[in-house]
Short mmCIF file of C-alpha atoms in Angstrom, two decimals:
data_model
loop_
_atom_site.label_atom_id
_atom_site.label_comp_id
_atom_site.label_asym_id
_atom_site.label_seq_id
_atom_site.Cartn_x
_atom_site.Cartn_y
_atom_site.Cartn_z
CA UNK L 1 -15.56 -3.66 -31.06
CA UNK L 2 -16.96 -3.81 -35.28
CA UNK L 3 -15.40 -5.61 -38.27
CA UNK L 4 -13.54 -2.51 -38.99
CA UNK L 5 -12.01 -1.82 -36.11
CA UNK L 6 -9.77 -5.14 -36.09
CA UNK L 7 -6.87 -5.64 -35.67
CA UNK L 8 -5.24 -7.98 -38.17
CA UNK L 9 -3.61 -10.59 -37.25
CA UNK L 10 0.27 -11.00 -38.41
CA UNK L 11 2.01 -14.17 -37.16
CA UNK L 12 5.27 -15.13 -37.80
CA UNK L 13 7.41 -18.77 -37.55
CA UNK L 14 10.04 -20.98 -38.46
CA UNK L 15 12.53 -17.59 -37.51
CA UNK L 16 14.29 -16.52 -34.60
CA UNK L 17 13.10 -14.45 -31.45
CA UNK L 18 15.78 -11.55 -29.91
CA UNK L 19 16.25 -8.96 -27.16
CA UNK L 20 17.13 -5.16 -28.62
CA UNK L 21 17.06 -2.39 -26.22
CA UNK L 22 13.78 -1.44 -28.51
CA UNK L 23 12.64 -4.38 -27.10
CA UNK L 24 11.90 -8.11 -28.67
CA UNK L 25 11.83 -8.07 -32.01
CA UNK L 26 11.51 -11.34 -35.43
CA UNK L 27 14.02 -11.68 -37.43
CA UNK L 28 14.20 -14.10 -40.66
CA UNK L 29 11.37 -16.67 -40.60
CA UNK L 30 7.88 -16.83 -42.67
CA UNK L 31 4.56 -14.44 -41.87
CA UNK L 32 1.69 -13.53 -43.50
CA UNK L 33 -0.98 -11.28 -42.43
CA UNK L 34 -4.19 -12.01 -42.16
CA UNK L 35 -7.20 -10.59 -41.08
CA UNK L 36 -10.29 -10.59 -38.43
CA UNK L 37 -14.17 -10.94 -39.43
CA UNK L 38 -15.14 -11.15 -35.68
CA UNK L 39 -13.45 -11.29 -32.01
CA UNK L 40 -11.51 -15.26 -31.56
CA UNK L 41 -10.45 -16.91 -28.27
CA UNK L 42 -8.01 -18.88 -27.97
CA UNK L 43 -8.87 -22.05 -29.74
CA UNK L 44 -9.85 -20.16 -32.85
CA UNK L 45 -6.06 -18.84 -32.88
CA UNK L 46 -4.77 -22.35 -32.73
CA UNK L 47 -6.89 -22.72 -35.86
CA UNK L 48 -6.10 -19.81 -38.03
CA UNK L 49 -2.03 -20.59 -36.64
CA UNK L 50 -2.30 -24.51 -37.77
CA UNK L 51 -4.38 -22.93 -41.30
CA UNK L 52 -1.19 -20.43 -42.56
CA UNK L 53 1.51 -22.11 -41.18
CA UNK L 54 0.47 -25.59 -42.60
CA UNK L 55 0.66 -27.62 -39.50
CA UNK L 56 -0.74 -31.23 -39.82
CA UNK L 57 -2.61 -33.39 -37.40
CA UNK L 58 0.05 -34.68 -35.88
CA UNK L 59 2.13 -31.43 -35.44
CA UNK L 60 2.22 -29.34 -32.13
CA UNK L 61 1.88 -25.97 -31.33
CA UNK L 62 4.34 -25.28 -28.43
CA UNK L 63 4.21 -21.28 -27.33
CA UNK L 64 2.31 -18.68 -28.74
CA UNK L 65 3.73 -15.22 -28.67
CA UNK L 66 2.18 -12.22 -29.03
CA UNK L 67 4.39 -8.92 -29.83
CA UNK L 68 2.98 -5.42 -28.15
CA UNK L 69 3.63 -2.48 -28.51
CA UNK L 70 4.87 -0.38 -25.93
CA UNK L 71 2.83 3.78 -26.02
CA UNK L 72 3.51 6.79 -23.86
CA UNK L 73 0.15 8.95 -22.24
CA UNK L 74 0.92 10.87 -25.83
CA UNK L 75 0.86 8.29 -28.01
CA UNK L 76 4.91 8.00 -28.40
CA UNK L 77 6.25 4.12 -28.92
CA UNK L 78 8.90 3.05 -26.36
CA UNK L 79 8.99 -0.36 -27.02
CA UNK L 80 8.07 -3.85 -28.11
CA UNK L 81 7.04 -6.64 -25.10
CA UNK L 82 6.70 -10.40 -26.26
CA UNK L 83 3.80 -12.55 -23.41
CA UNK L 84 2.72 -15.57 -23.90
CA UNK L 85 -0.35 -16.58 -24.43
CA UNK L 86 -1.92 -19.94 -23.51
CA UNK L 87 -6.07 -19.56 -22.62
CA UNK L 88 -8.81 -17.85 -23.19
CA UNK L 89 -8.32 -15.46 -20.44
CA UNK L 90 -4.84 -14.20 -21.93
CA UNK L 91 -7.05 -13.53 -25.20
CA UNK L 92 -9.47 -11.79 -22.99
CA UNK L 93 -7.43 -8.98 -21.42
CA UNK L 94 -5.13 -9.06 -25.50
CA UNK L 95 -8.97 -7.85 -26.73
CA UNK L 96 -9.45 -5.22 -23.78
CA UNK L 97 -6.03 -3.64 -24.45
CA UNK L 98 -6.65 -3.51 -28.25
CA UNK L 99 -9.78 -1.37 -27.66
CA UNK L 100 -8.35 0.78 -25.33
CA UNK L 101 -4.64 1.25 -27.40
CA UNK L 102 -5.67 2.58 -30.87
CA UNK L 103 -2.38 2.04 -32.61
CA UNK L 104 -2.40 -0.88 -31.99
CA UNK L 105 -4.26 -1.91 -35.94
CA UNK L 106 -1.91 -5.07 -36.19
CA UNK L 107 -1.24 -7.86 -33.19
CA UNK L 108 1.72 -10.16 -34.45
CA UNK L 109 1.65 -14.08 -32.52
CA UNK L 110 5.30 -15.75 -32.89
CA UNK L 111 4.74 -19.09 -33.16
CA UNK L 112 6.94 -22.67 -31.40
CA UNK L 113 6.16 -25.85 -33.29
CA UNK L 114 7.21 -29.78 -33.34
CA UNK L 115 6.71 -30.81 -36.29
CA UNK L 116 6.51 -34.69 -35.89
CA UNK L 117 7.57 -35.44 -38.97
CA UNK L 118 10.62 -33.00 -38.09
CA UNK L 119 10.75 -34.87 -35.15
CA UNK L 120 11.80 -37.90 -36.81
CA UNK L 121 14.04 -37.02 -39.48
CA UNK L 122 15.77 -36.18 -36.90
CA UNK L 123 15.79 -38.87 -34.79
CA UNK L 124 17.97 -41.41 -37.17
CA UNK L 125 20.49 -39.48 -36.69
CA UNK L 126 20.63 -39.79 -32.81
CA UNK L 127 22.05 -42.05 -30.64
CA UNK L 128 20.21 -40.84 -27.50
CA UNK L 129 17.05 -39.50 -27.31
CA UNK L 130 19.01 -36.68 -25.02
CA UNK L 131 20.99 -35.50 -28.39
CA UNK L 132 18.27 -34.45 -29.50
CA UNK L 133 16.39 -32.35 -27.21
CA UNK L 134 17.39 -29.71 -29.63
CA UNK L 135 13.54 -29.67 -31.17
CA UNK L 136 11.67 -27.76 -28.34
CA UNK L 137 14.22 -27.69 -25.03
CA UNK L 138 15.45 -24.31 -26.98
CA UNK L 139 12.07 -22.34 -26.70
CA UNK L 140 14.22 -19.24 -24.07
CA UNK L 141 10.95 -18.70 -22.27
CA UNK L 142 11.22 -21.06 -19.88
CA UNK L 143 8.67 -21.92 -17.91
CA UNK L 144 9.95 -19.92 -14.31
CA UNK L 145 10.49 -17.44 -16.83
CA UNK L 146 6.64 -17.34 -17.50
CA UNK L 147 6.39 -17.17 -14.03
CA UNK L 148 7.93 -14.79 -13.14
CA UNK L 149 5.69 -12.14 -15.44
CA UNK L 150 3.03 -11.76 -17.75
CA UNK L 151 1.51 -8.64 -18.84
CA UNK L 152 -1.61 -10.74 -18.82
CA UNK L 153 -1.56 -11.93 -15.28
CA UNK L 154 1.53 -15.08 -14.49
CA UNK L 155 2.00 -14.72 -10.56
CA UNK L 156 5.20 -12.48 -10.12
CA UNK L 157 8.73 -13.27 -8.32
CA UNK L 158 9.49 -10.97 -5.27
CA UNK L 159 12.97 -11.46 -6.20
CA UNK L 160 13.56 -8.12 -7.27
CA UNK L 161 17.74 -8.76 -8.57
CA UNK L 162 15.53 -10.67 -10.98
CA UNK L 163 15.99 -8.77 -14.81
CA UNK L 164 11.77 -8.75 -16.29
CA UNK L 165 13.62 -7.58 -19.89
CA UNK L 166 15.54 -10.58 -20.66
CA UNK L 167 13.36 -12.20 -22.85
CA UNK L 168 14.87 -14.85 -24.46
CA UNK L 169 18.98 -16.71 -23.24
CA UNK L 170 22.34 -15.67 -24.52
CA UNK L 171 23.75 -18.04 -27.87
CA UNK L 172 27.18 -18.65 -28.35
CA UNK L 173 27.32 -15.64 -31.03
CA UNK L 174 26.93 -13.55 -28.46
CA UNK L 175 22.89 -12.44 -29.40
CA UNK L 176 19.78 -13.39 -27.13
CA UNK L 177 17.33 -14.87 -29.16
CA UNK L 178 16.31 -18.38 -29.64
CA UNK L 179 15.31 -21.32 -32.90
CA UNK L 180 12.15 -22.80 -32.74
CA UNK L 181 10.28 -24.55 -35.11
CA UNK L 182 10.09 -27.04 -37.95
CA UNK L 183 13.56 -26.61 -39.84
CA UNK L 184 14.81 -23.64 -37.37
CA UNK L 185 18.73 -25.37 -37.08
CA UNK L 186 18.76 -24.95 -40.45
CA UNK L 187 18.10 -21.27 -40.11
CA UNK L 188 20.56 -21.07 -37.41
CA UNK L 189 23.63 -22.03 -39.49
CA UNK L 190 23.07 -19.03 -42.36
CA UNK L 191 21.96 -16.44 -39.69
CA UNK L 192 24.30 -13.77 -39.26
CA UNK L 193 22.62 -10.34 -35.87
CA UNK L 194 21.76 -7.39 -38.54
CA UNK L 195 22.19 -6.23 -35.07
CA UNK L 196 24.83 -3.35 -33.98
CA UNK L 197 27.85 -5.15 -32.66
CA UNK L 198 27.45 -2.53 -28.97
CA UNK L 199 23.73 -3.90 -28.92
CA UNK L 200 24.54 -7.47 -28.79
CA UNK L 201 27.65 -7.49 -27.11
CA UNK L 202 26.96 -5.04 -24.39
CA UNK L 203 28.20 -5.38 -20.64
CA UNK L 204 25.27 -4.96 -18.46
CA UNK L 205 27.83 -3.98 -15.75
CA UNK L 206 28.64 -0.91 -17.52
CA UNK L 207 24.92 0.16 -17.79
CA UNK L 208 23.57 2.81 -14.89
CA UNK L 209 20.82 4.37 -14.87
CA UNK L 210 20.48 7.86 -13.34
CA UNK L 211 16.73 8.40 -11.49
CA UNK L 212 16.54 12.00 -11.75
CA UNK L 213 15.95 11.46 -15.62
CA UNK L 214 12.42 9.62 -14.82
CA UNK L 215 9.78 11.10 -17.22
CA UNK L 216 7.43 11.50 -13.87
CA UNK L 217 5.08 13.18 -16.24
CA UNK L 218 4.37 9.52 -17.36
CA UNK L 219 4.42 7.49 -14.48
CA UNK L 220 1.64 8.69 -12.44
CA UNK L 221 -1.61 7.05 -12.57
CA UNK L 222 -5.47 8.34 -13.28
CA UNK L 223 -8.18 6.85 -12.50
CA UNK L 224 -9.73 4.18 -14.77
CA UNK L 225 -5.86 3.64 -15.87
CA UNK L 226 -3.84 0.74 -15.77
CA UNK L 227 -0.81 0.70 -13.66
CA UNK L 228 1.91 0.59 -15.08
CA UNK L 229 6.48 -0.01 -13.73
CA UNK L 230 7.85 3.08 -12.91
CA UNK L 231 5.11 4.95 -11.61
CA UNK L 232 6.21 7.23 -8.32
CA UNK L 233 3.80 8.09 -5.71
CA UNK L 234 4.30 10.52 -4.02
CA UNK L 235 3.65 8.54 -0.11
CA UNK L 236 2.62 4.52 1.14
CA UNK L 237 -0.80 5.84 1.19
CA UNK L 238 -1.47 7.48 -2.17
CA UNK L 239 -0.09 3.94 -3.23
CA UNK L 240 -2.78 2.35 -1.42
CA UNK L 241 -5.45 4.98 -1.93
CA UNK L 242 -5.16 4.94 -5.15
CA UNK L 243 -5.14 0.76 -5.05
CA UNK L 244 -8.49 0.97 -3.77
CA UNK L 245 -9.58 3.14 -5.88
CA UNK L 246 -9.04 1.80 -9.30
CA UNK L 247 -10.49 -1.84 -7.60
CA UNK L 248 -13.15 0.07 -6.50
CA UNK L 249 -14.58 1.35 -10.24
CA UNK L 250 -13.47 -2.40 -10.60
CA UNK L 251 -15.73 -4.35 -8.79
CA UNK L 252 -12.78 -6.05 -7.30
CA UNK L 253 -11.12 -6.30 -3.58
CA UNK L 254 -6.86 -7.02 -3.14
CA UNK L 255 -5.07 -7.60 0.10
CA UNK L 256 -2.25 -6.96 1.96
CA UNK L 257 0.98 -9.72 1.44
CA UNK L 258 4.13 -9.50 2.64
CA UNK L 259 3.84 -5.89 3.13
CA UNK L 260 6.88 -4.40 5.47
CA UNK L 261 7.81 -0.60 6.12
CA UNK L 262 10.17 -0.68 3.10
CA UNK L 263 7.66 -2.69 0.91
CA UNK L 264 3.69 -2.90 -0.70
CA UNK L 265 2.78 -6.19 -1.95
CA UNK L 266 -1.09 -6.05 -3.03
CA UNK L 267 -2.79 -9.37 -4.13
CA UNK L 268 -6.30 -10.14 -5.74
CA UNK L 269 -8.33 -11.24 -3.01
CA UNK L 270 -8.56 -14.68 -5.45
CA UNK L 271 -5.42 -14.62 -5.46
CA UNK L 272 -5.96 -18.58 -6.22
CA UNK L 273 -7.20 -18.30 -9.76
CA UNK L 274 -6.35 -14.62 -10.09
CA UNK L 275 -2.21 -13.46 -10.79
CA UNK L 276 -3.01 -9.85 -10.20
CA UNK L 277 0.30 -8.63 -7.84
CA UNK L 278 1.30 -4.86 -7.35
CA UNK L 279 4.45 -4.55 -5.51
CA UNK L 280 5.81 -0.89 -4.44
CA UNK L 281 9.40 0.11 -2.95
CA UNK L 282 10.35 2.91 -0.90
CA UNK L 283 12.83 4.58 -3.70
CA UNK L 284 16.21 4.54 -1.10
CA UNK L 285 17.34 8.13 0.22
CA UNK L 286 13.47 9.60 -0.96
CA UNK L 287 9.93 9.80 1.19
CA UNK L 288 9.17 8.76 -2.98
CA UNK L 289 7.58 4.89 -3.40
CA UNK L 290 7.29 3.27 -7.53
CA UNK L 291 6.00 0.33 -8.49
CA UNK L 292 8.52 -2.00 -8.89
CA UNK L 293 6.13 -4.97 -10.12
CA UNK L 294 2.86 -5.46 -11.55
CA UNK L 295 0.36 -8.02 -13.12
CA UNK L 296 -2.31 -6.88 -14.20
CA UNK L 297 -5.21 -6.18 -14.72
CA UNK L 298 -7.81 -8.28 -13.03
CA UNK L 299 -8.12 -11.67 -14.50
CA UNK L 300 -11.15 -12.90 -12.33
CA UNK L 301 -15.07 -11.83 -13.11
CA UNK L 302 -16.25 -9.41 -11.32
CA UNK L 303 -16.79 -9.85 -7.74
CA UNK L 304 -20.42 -9.76 -5.77
CA UNK L 305 -20.04 -8.42 -2.57
CA UNK L 306 -21.89 -6.59 -0.47
CA UNK L 307 -22.98 -2.78 -0.67
CA UNK L 308 -19.23 -1.98 1.18
CA UNK L 309 -15.69 -2.24 0.46
CA UNK L 310 -13.18 -3.91 2.48
CA UNK L 311 -10.51 -1.86 0.83
CA UNK L 312 -12.54 1.42 1.03
CA UNK L 313 -11.40 2.86 4.30
CA UNK L 314 -12.55 5.29 7.36
CA UNK L 315 -9.51 7.67 5.93
CA UNK L 316 -10.61 7.88 2.85
CA UNK L 317 -14.21 7.90 3.67
CA UNK L 318 -13.59 11.16 5.30
CA UNK L 319 -11.72 12.74 2.56
CA UNK L 320 -14.84 11.88 0.59
CA UNK L 321 -17.15 13.61 3.58
CA UNK L 322 -15.27 16.56 4.46
CA UNK L 323 -16.82 19.53 1.94
CA UNK L 324 -20.09 17.92 3.62
CA UNK L 325 -19.23 18.21 7.21
CA UNK L 326 -17.72 21.73 6.54
CA UNK L 327 -21.33 22.40 5.11
CA UNK L 328 -23.11 21.18 8.56
CA UNK L 329 -21.28 19.81 10.77
CA UNK L 330 -24.24 17.31 12.70
CA UNK L 331 -25.15 15.93 9.64
CA UNK L 332 -26.49 12.56 10.06
CA UNK L 333 -24.35 9.06 9.21
CA UNK L 334 -27.18 7.85 6.79
CA UNK L 335 -27.17 10.77 5.57
CA UNK L 336 -23.42 10.45 4.86
CA UNK L 337 -24.07 7.64 3.26
CA UNK L 338 -26.12 8.22 0.69
CA UNK L 339 -24.20 10.54 -0.72
CA UNK L 340 -21.02 7.80 -0.68
CA UNK L 341 -23.07 5.36 -2.62
CA UNK L 342 -24.53 7.88 -5.55
CA UNK L 343 -20.61 8.43 -6.11
CA UNK L 344 -18.73 5.48 -5.32
CA UNK L 345 -21.42 3.23 -5.38
CA UNK L 346 -20.64 1.76 -2.22
CA UNK L 347 -22.39 2.21 0.90
CA UNK L 348 -19.79 1.82 4.12
CA UNK L 349 -21.47 0.19 7.31
CA UNK L 350 -22.45 2.75 10.08
CA UNK L 351 -19.59 1.58 11.78
CA UNK L 352 -16.73 1.98 9.47
CA UNK L 353 -18.52 5.63 8.79
CA UNK L 354 -18.22 6.81 12.11
CA UNK L 355 -15.59 6.22 12.56
CA UNK L 356 -14.73 8.62 9.19
CA UNK L 357 -17.04 11.33 10.13
CA UNK L 358 -14.40 11.18 13.57
CA UNK L 359 -11.68 11.83 11.29
CA UNK L 360 -12.99 14.58 9.23
CA UNK L 361 -13.43 16.07 11.96
CA UNK L 362 -10.53 16.29 12.88
CA UNK L 363 -8.84 16.77 9.99
CA UNK L 364 -10.93 20.28 9.97
CA UNK L 365 -10.82 21.19 13.55
CA UNK L 366 -8.73 18.96 15.31
CA UNK L 367 -8.20 16.47 16.71
CA UNK L 368 -9.86 16.28 20.27
CA UNK L 369 -6.22 16.41 22.15
CA UNK L 370 -5.14 20.18 20.47
CA UNK L 371 -9.09 21.27 21.88
CA UNK L 372 -7.57 21.12 25.75
CA UNK L 373 -4.29 21.79 24.56
CA UNK L 374 -5.88 25.56 23.18
CA UNK L 375 -8.60 26.12 25.81
CA UNK L 376 -5.66 28.54 26.94
CA UNK L 377 -4.86 30.12 24.01
CA UNK L 378 -9.33 29.84 23.31
CA UNK L 379 -10.74 32.16 27.29
CA UNK L 380 -6.95 34.66 26.26
CA UNK L 381 -9.29 35.23 22.81
CA UNK L 382 -12.75 35.54 24.75
CA UNK L 383 -11.73 38.15 27.04
CA UNK L 384 -9.87 40.16 23.65
CA UNK L 385 -14.06 40.04 22.70
CA UNK L 386 -15.96 40.55 25.68
CA UNK L 387 -13.43 42.22 28.28
CA UNK L 388 -13.56 41.49 31.60
CA UNK L 389 -14.76 37.76 31.05
CA UNK L 390 -13.92 35.48 34.25
CA UNK L 391 -12.56 31.94 33.51
CA UNK L 392 -10.17 29.50 35.65
CA UNK L 393 -8.58 25.71 35.02
CA UNK L 394 -7.18 23.82 37.57
CA UNK L 395 -4.82 20.68 36.04
CA UNK L 396 -2.45 17.67 37.40
CA UNK L 397 1.00 17.83 36.90
CA UNK L 398 2.82 16.06 34.36
CA UNK L 399 5.51 13.87 36.69
CA UNK L 400 9.43 15.00 34.85
CA UNK L 401 7.48 18.28 33.18
CA UNK L 402 5.99 19.55 35.79
CA UNK L 403 5.40 22.77 32.91
CA UNK L 404 2.15 21.06 31.78
CA UNK L 405 -0.84 19.93 32.52
CA UNK L 406 -3.50 17.42 32.10
CA UNK L 407 -6.42 18.94 32.47
CA UNK L 408 -9.41 18.87 35.49
CA UNK L 409 -12.01 21.11 35.12
CA UNK L 410 -12.82 25.21 33.83
CA UNK L 411 -15.02 27.93 35.10
CA UNK L 412 -16.30 30.79 33.16
CA UNK L 413 -19.08 33.70 33.26
CA UNK L 414 -19.18 36.73 30.83
CA UNK L 415 -19.14 40.31 32.45
CA UNK L 416 -22.81 40.86 31.18
CA UNK L 417 -24.26 37.65 32.98
CA UNK L 418 -23.09 39.06 35.84
CA UNK L 419 -24.70 42.71 35.69
CA UNK L 420 -27.39 40.82 34.51
CA UNK L 421 -28.16 39.03 36.94
CA UNK L 422 -28.98 41.80 39.41
CA UNK L 423 -32.09 42.30 38.15
CA UNK L 424 -33.16 38.68 38.30
CA UNK L 425 -34.64 37.08 41.38
CA UNK L 426 -32.31 35.89 43.74
CA UNK L 427 -33.01 32.59 42.28
CA UNK L 428 -30.72 29.90 40.56
CA UNK L 429 -30.72 26.37 39.15
CA UNK L 430 -27.72 24.92 39.12
CA UNK L 431 -27.84 20.85 36.80
CA UNK L 432 -25.71 18.98 35.08
CA UNK L 433 -25.65 17.67 31.68
CA UNK L 434 -23.65 15.51 29.08
CA UNK L 435 -21.46 16.24 26.06
CA UNK L 436 -21.00 14.46 23.44
CA UNK L 437 -17.98 13.16 21.92
CA UNK L 438 -14.91 11.77 22.36
CA UNK L 439 -14.37 12.45 26.22
CA UNK L 440 -17.41 12.09 28.01
CA UNK L 441 -17.56 15.16 31.07
CA UNK L 442 -20.06 17.19 32.65
CA UNK L 443 -21.64 20.84 31.42
CA UNK L 444 -22.70 22.37 35.02
CA UNK L 445 -24.26 25.35 34.04
CA UNK L 446 -26.18 27.72 36.93
CA UNK L 447 -29.30 29.52 35.94
CA UNK L 448 -31.60 32.64 36.74
CA UNK L 449 -34.59 34.30 35.89
CA UNK L 450 -35.25 37.90 34.20
CA UNK L 451 -37.48 40.09 34.48
CA UNK L 452 -39.23 38.67 31.50
CA UNK L 453 -39.55 35.18 32.54
CA UNK L 454 -36.50 33.97 30.45
CA UNK L 455 -34.24 31.96 30.86
CA UNK L 456 -30.47 33.02 31.67
CA UNK L 457 -27.06 31.53 31.80
CA UNK L 458 -24.95 33.11 34.28
CA UNK L 459 -21.90 30.65 34.98
CA UNK L 460 -20.39 27.29 33.83
CA UNK L 461 -18.15 24.94 34.37
CA UNK L 462 -16.44 21.87 32.33
CA UNK L 463 -15.82 18.61 34.85
CA UNK L 464 -15.01 14.70 34.49
CA UNK L 465 -18.28 14.37 36.04
CA UNK L 466 -20.70 15.17 38.66
CA UNK L 467 -18.40 14.25 42.08
CA UNK L 468 -18.44 15.65 45.47
CA UNK L 469 -15.27 17.48 44.22
CA UNK L 470 -16.74 18.98 40.86
CA UNK L 471 -19.49 20.58 42.64
CA UNK L 472 -17.29 21.92 45.05
CA UNK L 473 -15.06 24.08 42.24
CA UNK L 474 -18.35 25.17 40.73
CA UNK L 475 -20.35 25.75 43.84
CA UNK L 476 -17.31 28.35 45.29
CA UNK L 477 -16.50 29.77 41.82
CA UNK L 478 -20.35 30.69 41.17
CA UNK L 479 -19.93 32.32 45.48
CA UNK L 480 -16.68 33.41 44.07
CA UNK L 481 -17.53 35.84 41.37
CA UNK L 482 -21.54 35.94 40.53
CA UNK L 483 -22.97 35.95 43.85
CA UNK L 484 -20.50 37.17 45.68
CA UNK L 485 -22.62 38.60 48.87
CA UNK L 486 -26.22 38.44 47.62
CA UNK L 487 -28.19 35.39 49.32
CA UNK L 488 -30.14 33.19 46.78
CA UNK L 489 -32.16 30.08 46.69
CA UNK L 490 -30.90 27.75 45.08
CA UNK L 491 -32.58 25.03 42.93
CA UNK L 492 -30.95 21.76 42.37
CA UNK L 493 -32.22 17.79 41.72
CA UNK L 494 -30.65 17.39 45.46
CA UNK L 495 -27.60 14.81 44.29
CA UNK L 496 -25.54 14.02 46.83
CA UNK L 497 -21.94 15.59 45.27
CA UNK L 498 -24.24 19.25 45.48
CA UNK L 499 -25.62 18.43 48.99
CA UNK L 500 -22.47 17.83 49.67
CA UNK L 501 -21.35 21.64 48.34
CA UNK L 502 -23.53 23.52 49.79
CA UNK L 503 -22.30 22.70 53.84
CA UNK L 504 -19.60 24.83 53.34
CA UNK L 505 -19.52 28.10 55.31
CA UNK L 506 -19.40 30.49 52.15
CA UNK L 507 -23.61 28.67 51.84
CA UNK L 508 -24.49 30.08 55.13
CA UNK L 509 -27.93 31.80 55.25
CA UNK L 510 -28.34 30.51 51.34
CA UNK L 511 -31.52 28.16 51.44
CA UNK L 512 -31.33 24.79 49.07
CA UNK L 513 -35.27 23.49 48.13
CA UNK L 514 -35.71 20.60 45.14
CA UNK L 515 -36.30 21.11 41.51
CA UNK L 516 -40.13 19.95 40.90
CA UNK L 517 -39.39 18.10 37.42
CA UNK L 518 -37.22 16.09 39.13
CA UNK L 519 -39.05 15.91 42.63
CA UNK L 520 -41.65 14.62 40.22
CA UNK L 521 -40.04 12.61 38.28
CA UNK L 522 -38.93 10.61 41.28
CA UNK L 523 -42.48 10.86 41.87
CA UNK L 524 -43.52 9.27 38.72
CA UNK L 525 -40.50 5.91 39.20
CA UNK L 526 -41.79 5.24 42.22
CA UNK L 527 -45.76 4.87 41.92
CA UNK L 528 -45.36 3.68 37.80
CA UNK L 529 -48.93 5.49 37.33
CA UNK L 530 -49.37 8.56 35.33
CA UNK L 531 -52.38 10.34 36.38
CA UNK L 532 -50.52 10.43 39.94
CA UNK L 533 -48.21 12.40 38.92
CA UNK L 534 -50.75 14.42 36.87
CA UNK L 535 -52.24 14.61 40.19
CA UNK L 536 -47.92 15.13 41.65
CA UNK L 537 -47.56 18.08 39.57
CA UNK L 538 -50.68 20.15 40.73
CA UNK L 539 -49.72 20.20 44.17
CA UNK L 540 -46.59 20.85 43.46
CA UNK L 541 -47.56 23.71 41.46
CA UNK L 542 -50.05 24.69 43.92
CA UNK L 543 -47.37 25.02 46.84
CA UNK L 544 -44.67 27.22 44.52
CA UNK L 545 -48.53 29.75 44.06
#
């Protein structure tokens, strides 16, 4: 921020602060405009104030209030707010707000101070010390109000019945104001409110707010901006997503606090030193959520975190990788991690990214359970595209609802391969392989060798595992719909389930042989010698020839 861009300071003292429908207003007293040549901190601000007012060494500055104009996103003025300035953190937040708000060309400060000379003069006329409490107790911005809401980060009170906009106490004349400074009592004796009577004597109980008149187009959070009171979100998840995006961009983290079904309360992870706080509530009778309390921005410095971010959840990652997954379904987890890092400068852990990929697959192609529900519809469409396709599925009836079944296993084959098998060698190879995904099932396959010595799958089945019951089911369907009366040689690894299935009466006259690859593998497991394994392979090939 250059010297030409610095706003001027306007100091007010010995006056009265009022709370009006237009926000905070200063009346009476004195003021002076000060030009700045550089950005000042809190200690330098105090030096400037003491010089402008003419305070002596023994005089004390009690409070410094900043008067901040509020503008909407179109740059239109809304109202004035007043906020206490107490530390360098508040000053830094003020300068950041100035850099984002070009309309703030004058920074207005209202000063509450104690003049020791005035205290001694008033003390001569007091019979008791308590009777002289007006010296500094007239400050309507009490510590309790200060903690309720602070524009630059004080802790917010969770009591939603408190009126955050009520600045200053109510005086006997019906106005909301305070008498401050060394000559404040004298100013009050001669002060008459310049506001209309309906402003200073409004009955709050008669006020009614119509939420339908809220300008929602001005109450939507955008990336790179601060949150504000009154912002509306369509879903609970939208509040959490926007909060996560805000913190990822700012290199900070938040955590939940006192969150319920109708309320979301988020605080900074360093809540012992930072008072950032966001509270959103579900609107009564609606599905929208509104920010009802907000203290920001963060007062803590940028946090040194691992490359992962605690607020970046798997559901949000799934939304980021949806397009990549649609273009390449078998994309690797490390590739997804690198893409997220390039986009968000955050590299989530492997496990979190894996879960996000599973969610993205479910969002794009449906849940795993839905896939089983669609088996019948899917196979019906397969028959439309491939007439005379054979399929058969079984399931366990559900108690109290017999029309629905839990998936057990399914067999299918195509007319083209059934007819093609008639021209293949009378040898069938059967085996099973594990599937990949949420449900660990087994795919059983029967294959044959066609005239050009190419492998041709002829039947398939999805079963839970390679048990005797599942193999009997597959072999029974294979015999009925593919092999028919043709006698063949079955080659397998001679597992116990297959041996049990081959003992059925329908397989009388068919032969059952060992698979050479499984035989050599078992031979190698027994002797652990590679050269013996090669000799076994040659022996088996010689026997086949």
